[in-house]
Amino acid sequence: MYDHLNHVQQQFKQREINIELQGFKTVTTQPGVLQYHIEAYNEYLLLTNSRVLPIGTRILSDTNSVEISSGQRRTEGLEEFSGLVSIELPQGTNYFPIIEFIQIVKE
Amino acid sequence: MLVTRYSIVSLRVQKPGEIISFQHKIPAYLKRCTGFKLSLVGALDSKHLNTELGRLSVSFNSLKEEAITASLKQEELGSQDFQELEVQLHPGQIVSGVYVDTMLGEDFTPYKVQLYLRCTDKEGQTQNEKG
């Protein structure tokens, strides 16, 4: 059974990154606002609920960027972002989800 | 004898705003990457000379080292030589990265970006050797 938290712990150990704090961060989106910015300097944000995001949502950061497609809306789509993270919902969407991340603060 | 090899990662951008992820392996006998260069293949309209075409970020050693974050400008690419890089390579590990096109205009034409990595088979100096 795929376990997000277990996967994160294992992968960061493989990458020799020590974790100072593991937590959660959410971004609540709302009608009328399509762009959101979060600061994730010296930390990592791992997207856990890509499958509920509207297709065409773009998440751009200093280290990784994705555009949500049907192929990305799967449980294993645990994309990682760091630095300044920008979230852009697609024009014309009428669905405004809560976007959930696992937050990893490194040593 | 010092051996220098160049790896090329080609990224074909076919639509505005496209996000391209890539993975690449550098031959295991190469120990260190010392430089990188970006080049543009295909002619873009001259009005894009001063604008940012896209952004690239690259990590080495299977996500252990985030070593390149670069912005692409057509004007700067032509005259640019290799930029300095100092990455000790772990044998057989993955170089991975993502390119994001930031040219969001309606007059988009497809283009190709080449990332050249200059790597050698010589180990770098350790902190003690330097000191």
Coordinates of N, CA and C in Angstrom, one line a residue:
Chain A
M1 N 0.9 -1.2 0.0 CA 0.0 0.0 0.0 C 0.9 1.3 0.0
Y2 N 0.6 2.2 -0.9 CA 1.4 3.4 -1.0 C 1.1 4.3 0.2
D3 N 2.2 4.7 0.8 CA 2.0 5.6 2.0 C 2.8 6.8 1.8
H4 N 2.2 8.0 1.6 CA 2.9 9.2 1.4 C 4.0 9.5 2.4
L5 N 3.7 9.4 3.7 CA 4.6 9.8 4.7 C 5.8 8.9 4.7
N6 N 5.6 7.6 4.5 CA 6.6 6.7 4.5 C 7.5 6.9 3.3
H7 N 6.9 7.2 2.1 CA 7.6 7.5 0.9 C 8.5 8.7 1.1
V8 N 8.0 9.7 1.7 CA 8.7 11.0 1.9 C 10.0 10.7 2.8
Q9 N 9.7 10.0 3.9 CA 10.8 9.7 4.8 C 11.9 8.9 4.1
Q10 N 11.5 7.9 3.3 CA 12.5 7.1 2.6 C 13.3 7.9 1.6
Q11 N 12.5 8.7 0.8 CA 13.2 9.4 -0.3 C 14.2 10.5 0.3
F12 N 13.8 11.2 1.3 CA 14.7 12.2 1.8 C 15.9 11.5 2.5
K13 N 15.8 10.4 3.0 CA 16.9 9.6 3.6 C 17.9 9.2 2.4
Q14 N 17.3 8.8 1.3 CA 18.1 8.4 0.1 C 18.9 9.7 -0.4
R15 N 18.2 10.8 -0.3 CA 18.9 12.0 -0.8 C 19.8 12.7 0.2
E16 N 19.9 12.0 1.4 CA 20.8 12.5 2.5 C 20.4 13.9 2.9
I17 N 19.1 14.1 3.0 CA 18.5 15.4 3.5 C 17.9 15.1 4.8
N18 N 18.4 15.7 5.9 CA 17.9 15.5 7.2 C 16.7 16.4 7.4
I19 N 15.6 15.8 8.0 CA 14.4 16.6 8.2 C 14.3 17.1 9.6
E20 N 14.2 18.5 9.6 CA 14.0 19.1 10.9 C 12.6 19.1 11.4
L21 N 11.7 19.2 10.4 CA 10.3 19.3 10.8 C 9.4 18.7 9.6
Q22 N 8.5 17.9 9.9 CA 7.5 17.4 8.9 C 6.1 17.9 9.3
G23 N 5.5 18.6 8.4 CA 4.1 19.1 8.7 C 3.2 19.1 7.5
F24 N 2.2 19.9 7.6 CA 1.3 20.1 6.5 C 1.0 21.6 6.2
K25 N 0.7 21.8 5.0 CA 0.4 23.2 4.6 C -0.8 23.2 3.6
T26 N -1.7 24.0 3.8 CA -2.8 24.0 2.8 C -3.0 25.4 2.2
V27 N -3.5 25.5 1.0 CA -3.9 26.7 0.3 C -5.3 26.6 0.0
T28 N -6.1 27.5 0.6 CA -7.6 27.5 0.3 C -7.8 28.5 -0.9
T29 N -8.3 27.9 -2.0 CA -8.6 28.8 -3.1 C -10.0 29.3 -3.1
Q30 N -10.2 30.4 -3.7 CA -11.6 31.0 -3.6 C -12.0 31.7 -5.0
P31 N -13.2 31.7 -5.2 CA -13.7 32.3 -6.5 C -13.2 33.8 -6.7
G32 N -12.8 34.1 -7.9 CA -12.3 35.4 -8.2 C -10.8 35.5 -8.1
V33 N -10.1 34.6 -7.5 CA -8.7 34.6 -7.3 C -8.1 33.4 -8.0
L34 N -7.3 33.6 -9.1 CA -6.7 32.5 -9.8 C -5.2 32.2 -9.5
Q35 N -4.6 33.2 -8.9 CA -3.1 33.1 -8.6 C -2.8 33.1 -7.1
Y36 N -2.0 32.3 -6.7 CA -1.6 32.2 -5.2 C -0.1 32.0 -5.2
H37 N 0.5 32.6 -4.2 CA 2.0 32.5 -4.0 C 2.3 32.1 -2.6
I38 N 3.2 31.1 -2.5 CA 3.6 30.7 -1.1 C 5.1 30.7 -1.1
E39 N 5.7 31.0 0.0 CA 7.2 31.0 0.1 C 7.6 29.7 0.8
A40 N 8.5 29.0 0.1 CA 9.0 27.7 0.6 C 10.5 27.7 0.5
Y41 N 11.1 28.7 1.0 CA 12.6 28.8 1.0 C 13.1 27.8 2.0
N42 N 14.2 27.1 1.7 CA 14.8 26.1 2.6 C 13.8 25.1 3.1
E43 N 12.8 24.9 2.4 CA 11.9 23.8 2.7 C 11.3 23.2 1.4
Y44 N 10.6 22.1 1.6 CA 10.0 21.4 0.4 C 8.5 21.3 0.7
L45 N 7.7 21.5 -0.4 CA 6.3 21.3 -0.3 C 5.9 20.2 -1.3
L46 N 5.3 19.1 -0.8 CA 5.0 18.0 -1.6 C 3.5 17.9 -1.8
L47 N 3.0 18.1 -3.0 CA 1.6 18.1 -3.4 C 1.0 16.8 -3.2
T48 N 0.0 16.7 -2.3 CA -0.6 15.4 -2.0 C -2.0 15.2 -2.7
N49 N -2.6 16.2 -3.1 CA -4.0 16.0 -3.7 C -4.1 16.5 -5.1
S50 N -3.1 16.2 -5.9 CA -3.2 16.6 -7.3 C -4.5 16.1 -8.0
R51 N -5.0 15.0 -7.6 CA -6.2 14.5 -8.3 C -7.4 15.3 -8.1
V52 N -7.5 16.2 -7.1 CA -8.7 17.0 -7.0 C -8.5 18.4 -7.7
L53 N -7.3 18.7 -8.2 CA -7.1 20.0 -8.8 C -7.7 20.0 -10.3
P54 N -8.2 21.2 -10.7 CA -8.7 21.3 -12.0 C -7.6 21.0 -13.0
I55 N -8.0 20.3 -14.1 CA -7.0 20.1 -15.2 C -6.6 21.5 -15.8
G56 N -5.3 21.6 -15.9 CA -4.8 22.9 -16.4 C -4.2 23.8 -15.3
T57 N -4.4 23.4 -14.1 CA -3.7 24.1 -13.0 C -2.2 24.0 -13.1
R58 N -1.5 25.1 -12.9 CA -0.1 25.2 -13.1 C 0.5 25.5 -11.7
I59 N 1.5 24.7 -11.3 CA 2.2 25.0 -10.1 C 3.7 25.2 -10.5
L60 N 4.2 26.4 -10.3 CA 5.6 26.7 -10.7 C 6.4 27.1 -9.5
S61 N 7.6 26.6 -9.4 CA 8.5 26.9 -8.3 C 9.9 27.0 -8.8
D62 N 10.9 27.4 -7.9 CA 12.3 27.5 -8.3 C 12.9 26.2 -8.7
T63 N 12.3 25.1 -8.2 CA 13.0 23.8 -8.5 C 12.1 22.8 -9.3
N64 N 10.9 23.1 -9.4 CA 10.0 22.1 -10.2 C 8.7 22.9 -10.6
S65 N 8.2 22.4 -11.7 CA 7.0 23.0 -12.2 C 6.1 21.9 -12.8
V66 N 4.8 22.0 -12.7 CA 3.9 21.1 -13.3 C 2.6 21.7 -13.8
E67 N 2.1 21.1 -14.8 CA 0.7 21.5 -15.2 C -0.1 20.3 -15.0
I68 N -1.2 20.4 -14.3 CA -2.0 19.2 -14.0 C -2.7 18.7 -15.3
S69 N -2.5 17.5 -15.6 CA -3.2 16.8 -16.7 C -3.9 15.6 -16.2
S70 N -4.6 14.9 -17.0 CA -5.3 13.8 -16.5 C -4.3 12.7 -16.0
G71 N -3.2 12.6 -16.6 CA -2.2 11.6 -16.2 C -1.6 11.9 -14.8
Q72 N -1.6 13.2 -14.4 CA -1.0 13.6 -13.1 C -2.0 13.4 -12.0
R73 N -3.3 13.2 -12.3 CA -4.3 13.1 -11.2 C -4.3 11.7 -10.6
R74 N -3.2 11.3 -10.1 CA -3.1 10.0 -9.5 C -2.4 10.1 -8.1
T75 N -2.6 9.1 -7.3 CA -2.1 9.1 -6.0 C -0.6 9.3 -5.9
E76 N 0.1 8.7 -6.9 CA 1.6 8.7 -6.8 C 2.1 10.1 -7.3
G77 N 1.3 11.0 -7.7 CA 1.8 12.3 -8.2 C 2.2 13.2 -7.1
L78 N 3.2 12.8 -6.4 CA 3.7 13.5 -5.2 C 4.8 14.5 -5.7
E79 N 4.4 15.6 -6.4 CA 5.3 16.5 -6.9 C 5.9 17.4 -5.8
E80 N 7.2 17.7 -6.0 CA 7.9 18.5 -4.9 C 8.2 19.9 -5.4
F81 N 8.0 20.9 -4.6 CA 8.3 22.3 -4.9 C 9.1 22.9 -3.8
S82 N 9.9 23.9 -4.2 CA 10.8 24.6 -3.3 C 11.0 26.0 -3.8
G83 N 11.4 26.9 -2.8 CA 11.6 28.3 -3.2 C 10.3 29.1 -3.3
L84 N 10.1 30.0 -4.2 CA 8.8 30.7 -4.4 C 7.9 29.8 -5.2
V85 N 6.8 29.5 -4.6 CA 5.8 28.6 -5.3 C 4.6 29.4 -5.8
S86 N 4.3 29.3 -7.1 CA 3.2 30.1 -7.6 C 2.2 29.1 -8.1
I87 N 0.9 29.3 -7.7 CA -0.2 28.4 -8.1 C -1.1 29.2 -9.0
E88 N -1.4 28.6 -10.2 CA -2.3 29.3 -11.2 C -3.4 28.4 -11.5
L89 N -4.6 28.7 -11.1 CA -5.8 27.9 -11.5 C -6.2 28.3 -13.0
P90 N -6.7 27.4 -13.7 CA -7.0 27.7 -15.1 C -8.2 28.7 -15.2
Q91 N -8.1 29.5 -16.3 CA -9.2 30.5 -16.6 C -10.5 29.7 -16.7
G92 N -11.5 30.3 -16.2 CA -12.9 29.7 -16.4 C -13.2 28.6 -15.5
T93 N -12.3 28.3 -14.5 CA -12.7 27.2 -13.6 C -13.8 27.6 -12.7
N94 N -14.6 26.7 -12.4 CA -15.7 27.0 -11.3 C -15.5 26.1 -10.1
Y95 N -14.3 25.5 -10.0 CA -14.0 24.6 -8.9 C -12.8 25.2 -8.2
F96 N -13.0 25.4 -6.9 CA -11.9 26.1 -6.1 C -11.5 25.2 -4.9
P97 N -10.5 24.3 -5.1 CA -10.2 23.3 -4.1 C -9.3 23.8 -3.0
I98 N -9.2 23.0 -2.0 CA -8.1 23.3 -1.0 C -6.9 22.4 -1.4
I99 N -5.8 23.1 -1.6 CA -4.6 22.4 -2.1 C -3.8 22.0 -0.9
E100 N -3.4 20.8 -0.9 CA -2.7 20.2 0.3 C -1.3 19.8 0.0
F101 N -0.4 20.2 0.9 CA 1.0 19.8 0.7 C 1.5 19.2 2.0
I102 N 2.5 18.3 1.9 CA 3.3 17.9 3.1 C 4.5 18.9 3.1
Q103 N 4.7 19.5 4.2 CA 5.8 20.5 4.3 C 7.0 19.8 5.0
I104 N 8.1 19.9 4.4 CA 9.4 19.4 4.9 C 10.3 20.5 5.1
V105 N 10.7 20.8 6.4 CA 11.7 21.8 6.7 C 13.0 21.0 6.9
K106 N 14.0 21.3 6.1 CA 15.3 20.6 6.2 C 16.2 21.2 7.3
E107 N 17.2 20.4 7.7 CA 18.1 20.9 8.7 C 19.0 22.0 8.2
Chain B
M1 N 45.9 11.7 -18.0 CA 45.4 12.7 -19.0 C 43.9 13.1 -18.6
L2 N 43.7 14.3 -18.6 CA 42.3 14.8 -18.3 C 41.4 14.6 -19.4
V3 N 40.3 13.9 -19.1 CA 39.2 13.7 -20.2 C 38.1 14.6 -19.9
T4 N 37.7 15.4 -20.9 CA 36.5 16.2 -20.8 C 35.4 15.7 -21.8
R5 N 34.2 15.6 -21.3 CA 33.1 15.1 -22.1 C 31.9 16.1 -22.0
Y6 N 31.2 16.3 -23.1 CA 30.1 17.2 -23.1 C 28.8 16.4 -23.2
S7 N 27.9 16.5 -22.3 CA 26.5 15.9 -22.4 C 25.6 16.9 -22.9
I8 N 24.7 16.5 -23.8 CA 23.7 17.4 -24.3 C 22.3 16.9 -23.9
V9 N 21.5 17.8 -23.4 CA 20.1 17.6 -23.1 C 19.3 18.5 -24.0
S10 N 18.5 17.9 -24.9 CA 17.7 18.7 -25.8 C 16.2 18.8 -25.4
L11 N 15.7 20.0 -25.4 CA 14.3 20.2 -24.9 C 13.6 20.9 -26.1
R12 N 12.6 20.2 -26.6 CA 11.8 20.8 -27.7 C 10.5 21.4 -27.1
V13 N 10.4 22.7 -27.3 CA 9.2 23.4 -26.8 C 8.2 23.6 -27.9
Q14 N 7.0 23.1 -27.7 CA 6.1 23.1 -28.8 C 4.8 23.9 -28.6
K15 N 4.6 24.3 -27.4 CA 3.4 25.2 -27.1 C 3.7 26.2 -26.1
P16 N 3.1 27.3 -26.1 CA 3.4 28.4 -25.1 C 3.1 27.9 -23.7
G17 N 4.0 28.2 -22.8 CA 3.8 27.8 -21.4 C 4.1 26.4 -21.1
E18 N 4.7 25.7 -22.1 CA 4.9 24.2 -21.9 C 5.9 24.0 -20.7
I19 N 5.7 22.9 -20.0 CA 6.6 22.5 -18.9 C 7.2 21.2 -19.3
I20 N 8.5 21.1 -19.4 CA 9.2 19.9 -19.8 C 10.1 19.4 -18.7
S21 N 9.8 18.2 -18.3 CA 10.7 17.6 -17.3 C 11.6 16.6 -18.0
F22 N 12.8 16.5 -17.5 CA 13.8 15.5 -18.1 C 14.6 14.8 -17.0
Q23 N 15.1 13.7 -17.4 CA 16.1 12.9 -16.6 C 17.2 12.6 -17.6
H24 N 18.5 12.6 -17.1 CA 19.6 12.3 -17.9 C 20.7 11.6 -17.1
K25 N 21.4 10.7 -17.7 CA 22.5 10.1 -17.0 C 23.8 10.4 -17.6
I26 N 24.7 10.8 -16.8 CA 26.1 11.1 -17.2 C 26.9 9.9 -17.0
P27 N 27.8 9.5 -18.0 CA 28.6 8.3 -17.9 C 29.3 8.2 -16.5
A28 N 29.3 7.0 -15.9 CA 29.8 6.8 -14.5 C 31.2 7.1 -14.3
Y29 N 32.1 7.1 -15.4 CA 33.5 7.4 -15.2 C 33.8 8.9 -15.1
L30 N 32.8 9.7 -15.4 CA 33.0 11.2 -15.2 C 32.8 11.5 -13.7
K31 N 33.7 12.3 -13.2 CA 33.7 12.6 -11.7 C 33.1 13.9 -11.3
R32 N 33.2 14.9 -12.3 CA 32.9 16.2 -11.9 C 32.3 17.0 -13.0
C33 N 31.3 17.8 -12.8 CA 30.8 18.7 -13.9 C 31.4 20.1 -13.5
T34 N 31.9 20.7 -14.6 CA 32.6 22.0 -14.3 C 32.0 23.2 -15.0
G35 N 31.0 22.9 -15.9 CA 30.4 24.0 -16.6 C 29.1 23.6 -17.3
F36 N 28.3 24.7 -17.6 CA 27.1 24.4 -18.4 C 26.8 25.6 -19.3
K37 N 26.2 25.3 -20.4 CA 25.8 26.3 -21.4 C 24.5 26.0 -22.0
L38 N 23.7 27.1 -22.3 CA 22.4 26.9 -22.9 C 22.5 27.5 -24.3
S39 N 21.8 26.8 -25.2 CA 21.7 27.4 -26.5 C 20.4 27.2 -27.1
L40 N 20.0 28.0 -28.0 CA 18.7 28.0 -28.6 C 18.8 27.5 -30.1
V41 N 18.0 26.6 -30.4 CA 18.0 26.1 -31.8 C 16.7 26.5 -32.5
G42 N 16.8 27.2 -33.6 CA 15.7 27.7 -34.3 C 15.6 29.2 -34.1
A43 N 15.1 29.9 -35.1 CA 15.1 31.3 -35.0 C 13.8 31.8 -34.5
L44 N 13.9 32.7 -33.5 CA 12.7 33.3 -33.0 C 12.6 34.8 -33.5
D45 N 11.4 35.3 -33.5 CA 11.2 36.7 -33.9 C 12.0 37.6 -33.1
S46 N 12.5 38.7 -33.8 CA 13.5 39.6 -33.1 C 12.8 40.3 -32.0
K47 N 11.5 40.4 -32.0 CA 10.9 41.1 -30.8 C 11.0 40.3 -29.5
H48 N 11.4 39.1 -29.6 CA 11.7 38.3 -28.4 C 13.1 38.4 -27.9
L49 N 13.9 39.3 -28.6 CA 15.3 39.4 -28.2 C 15.5 39.7 -26.7
N50 N 14.8 40.6 -26.2 CA 15.0 41.0 -24.8 C 14.1 40.4 -23.8
T51 N 13.2 39.5 -24.3 CA 12.3 38.9 -23.3 C 12.8 37.6 -22.8
E52 N 12.4 37.2 -21.7 CA 12.7 35.9 -21.1 C 12.0 34.8 -21.9
L53 N 12.7 33.8 -22.4 CA 12.0 32.7 -23.1 C 11.5 31.6 -22.1
G54 N 12.3 31.4 -21.1 CA 11.9 30.4 -20.2 C 12.9 30.3 -19.0
R55 N 12.6 29.3 -18.1 CA 13.4 29.2 -17.0 C 13.8 27.7 -16.8
L56 N 15.0 27.4 -16.4 CA 15.5 26.0 -16.3 C 16.0 25.8 -14.9
S57 N 15.7 24.7 -14.3 CA 16.3 24.3 -13.0 C 16.8 22.9 -13.2
V58 N 18.0 22.6 -12.7 CA 18.6 21.2 -12.8 C 19.2 20.8 -11.5
S59 N 18.9 19.6 -11.1 CA 19.6 19.0 -10.0 C 20.4 17.8 -10.4
F60 N 21.5 17.6 -9.6 CA 22.4 16.5 -9.8 C 22.4 15.4 -8.7
N61 N 23.0 14.3 -9.0 CA 23.2 13.3 -8.0 C 21.8 12.8 -7.4
S62 N 20.9 12.5 -8.3 CA 19.6 12.0 -7.9 C 18.9 12.9 -6.8
L63 N 18.7 14.2 -7.2 CA 18.0 15.2 -6.4 C 18.8 15.6 -5.2
K64 N 20.1 15.3 -5.1 CA 20.8 15.7 -3.8 C 21.3 17.1 -4.0
E65 N 21.6 17.5 -5.2 CA 22.2 18.9 -5.3 C 21.4 19.7 -6.4
E66 N 20.9 20.8 -6.0 CA 20.2 21.7 -6.9 C 21.3 22.7 -7.4
A67 N 21.7 22.5 -8.6 CA 22.9 23.2 -9.0 C 22.7 24.3 -10.1
I68 N 21.6 24.2 -10.9 CA 21.4 25.2 -11.9 C 20.0 25.8 -11.8
T69 N 20.0 27.1 -11.8 CA 18.7 27.8 -12.0 C 19.0 28.9 -12.9
A70 N 18.5 28.8 -14.1 CA 18.9 29.8 -15.1 C 17.6 30.3 -15.9
S71 N 17.7 31.6 -16.3 CA 16.7 32.2 -17.1 C 17.2 32.3 -18.5
L72 N 16.4 32.1 -19.5 CA 16.9 32.1 -20.9 C 16.5 33.4 -21.6
K73 N 17.4 34.1 -22.1 CA 17.2 35.3 -22.9 C 17.9 35.1 -24.2
Q74 N 17.2 35.2 -25.4 CA 17.8 35.0 -26.7 C 19.0 35.8 -26.9
E75 N 18.9 37.1 -26.5 CA 20.0 38.0 -26.7 C 21.3 37.6 -26.0
E76 N 21.1 37.0 -24.8 CA 22.3 36.6 -24.0 C 22.9 35.3 -24.4
L77 N 22.1 34.4 -25.0 CA 22.5 33.1 -25.3 C 23.6 33.1 -26.3
G78 N 23.5 33.9 -27.3 CA 24.5 33.9 -28.4 C 25.9 34.2 -27.9
S79 N 26.1 35.1 -27.0 CA 27.4 35.6 -26.6 C 27.9 34.8 -25.4
Q80 N 27.1 34.0 -24.9 CA 27.4 33.4 -23.6 C 28.3 32.1 -23.7
D81 N 29.4 32.1 -23.0 CA 30.3 30.9 -22.9 C 29.8 30.0 -21.8
F82 N 30.5 28.9 -21.5 CA 30.1 28.1 -20.5 C 30.2 28.8 -19.1
Q83 N 29.1 28.6 -18.4 CA 29.1 29.2 -17.0 C 29.6 28.1 -16.0
E84 N 30.3 28.7 -15.0 CA 31.0 27.8 -14.1 C 30.0 26.9 -13.3
L85 N 30.4 25.7 -13.1 CA 29.6 24.7 -12.3 C 30.6 23.9 -11.5
E86 N 30.3 23.6 -10.3 CA 31.2 22.8 -9.5 C 30.4 21.7 -8.8
V87 N 30.2 20.6 -9.5 CA 29.4 19.5 -8.9 C 30.2 18.2 -8.9
Q88 N 30.5 17.6 -7.8 CA 31.1 16.3 -7.7 C 30.0 15.3 -8.0
L89 N 30.3 14.4 -9.0 CA 29.3 13.4 -9.4 C 29.4 12.1 -8.7
H90 N 28.2 11.6 -8.2 CA 28.2 10.3 -7.7 C 27.9 9.3 -8.9
P91 N 28.7 8.3 -9.1 CA 28.6 7.5 -10.3 C 27.2 6.9 -10.5
G92 N 26.7 7.1 -11.8 CA 25.5 6.5 -12.2 C 24.2 7.2 -11.7
Q93 N 24.3 8.3 -11.1 CA 23.2 9.0 -10.5 C 22.5 9.9 -11.6
I94 N 21.3 10.3 -11.2 CA 20.4 10.9 -12.2 C 20.6 12.5 -12.2
V95 N 20.7 13.1 -13.4 CA 20.5 14.5 -13.5 C 19.1 14.8 -13.9
S96 N 18.4 15.6 -13.1 CA 17.0 15.8 -13.5 C 16.7 17.3 -13.5
G97 N 15.7 17.7 -14.2 CA 15.4 19.1 -14.2 C 14.0 19.4 -14.9
V98 N 13.7 20.6 -14.9 CA 12.5 21.1 -15.6 C 12.7 22.4 -16.3
Y99 N 12.1 22.5 -17.5 CA 12.1 23.8 -18.2 C 10.7 24.3 -18.3
V100 N 10.5 25.6 -18.0 CA 9.2 26.2 -18.2 C 9.3 27.3 -19.2
D101 N 8.5 27.2 -20.2 CA 8.4 28.3 -21.2 C 7.6 29.4 -20.6
T102 N 8.2 30.6 -20.7 CA 7.5 31.8 -20.1 C 7.0 32.8 -21.2
M103 N 7.2 32.4 -22.5 CA 6.7 33.2 -23.6 C 5.3 32.9 -23.9
L104 N 4.4 33.7 -23.3 CA 3.0 33.3 -23.4 C 2.2 34.1 -24.5
G105 N 2.9 34.7 -25.4 CA 2.2 35.4 -26.5 C 1.5 34.5 -27.5
E106 N 0.7 35.2 -28.3 CA -0.1 34.4 -29.3 C 0.8 34.1 -30.5
D107 N 2.0 34.8 -30.6 CA 2.8 34.6 -31.8 C 3.9 33.6 -31.5
F108 N 3.6 32.6 -30.7 CA 4.6 31.6 -30.3 C 5.0 30.7 -31.5
T109 N 6.3 30.5 -31.6 CA 6.7 29.5 -32.6 C 7.6 28.4 -31.9
P110 N 7.5 27.2 -32.3 CA 8.2 26.1 -31.5 C 9.7 26.4 -31.6
Y111 N 10.4 26.0 -30.6 CA 11.9 26.1 -30.6 C 12.5 25.0 -29.7
K112 N 13.8 24.9 -29.8 CA 14.5 23.9 -29.1 C 15.6 24.5 -28.2
V113 N 15.7 24.1 -27.0 CA 16.8 24.5 -26.1 C 17.7 23.4 -25.9
Q114 N 19.0 23.7 -26.0 CA 20.0 22.6 -25.7 C 20.8 23.0 -24.4
L115 N 20.9 22.1 -23.5 CA 21.7 22.3 -22.3 C 22.9 21.4 -22.5
Y116 N 24.1 22.1 -22.5 CA 25.4 21.4 -22.6 C 26.0 21.3 -21.2
L117 N 26.4 20.1 -20.8 CA 27.1 19.9 -19.5 C 28.5 19.5 -19.8
R118 N 29.4 20.2 -19.2 CA 30.9 19.9 -19.4 C 31.4 19.2 -18.1
C119 N 31.8 18.0 -18.3 CA 32.2 17.1 -17.2 C 33.5 16.5 -17.4
T120 N 34.3 16.2 -16.4 CA 35.6 15.6 -16.5 C 35.8 14.4 -15.6
D121 N 36.8 13.6 -15.9 CA 37.0 12.4 -15.1 C 38.0 12.7 -14.0
K122 N 38.3 14.0 -13.7 CA 39.2 14.3 -12.6 C 38.4 14.7 -11.4
E123 N 38.8 14.1 -10.3 CA 38.2 14.5 -9.0 C 38.5 16.0 -8.7
G124 N 37.5 16.6 -8.0 CA 37.8 18.0 -7.6 C 38.6 18.0 -6.3
Q125 N 39.1 19.2 -6.0 CA 39.9 19.3 -4.7 C 38.9 19.2 -3.5
T126 N 39.4 18.6 -2.5 CA 38.6 18.6 -1.2 C 38.9 19.9 -0.5
Q127 N 38.1 20.2 0.6 CA 38.3 21.4 1.4 C 39.8 21.4 1.9
N128 N 40.3 20.2 2.4 CA 41.6 20.1 3.0 C 42.7 20.4 2.0
E129 N 42.5 19.9 0.8 CA 43.5 20.1 -0.3 C 43.6 21.6 -0.6
K130 N 42.4 22.2 -0.6 CA 42.3 23.6 -1.0 C 43.1 24.5 0.1
G131 N 42.8 24.2 1.3 CA 43.3 25.0 2.4 C 44.8 24.9 2.5

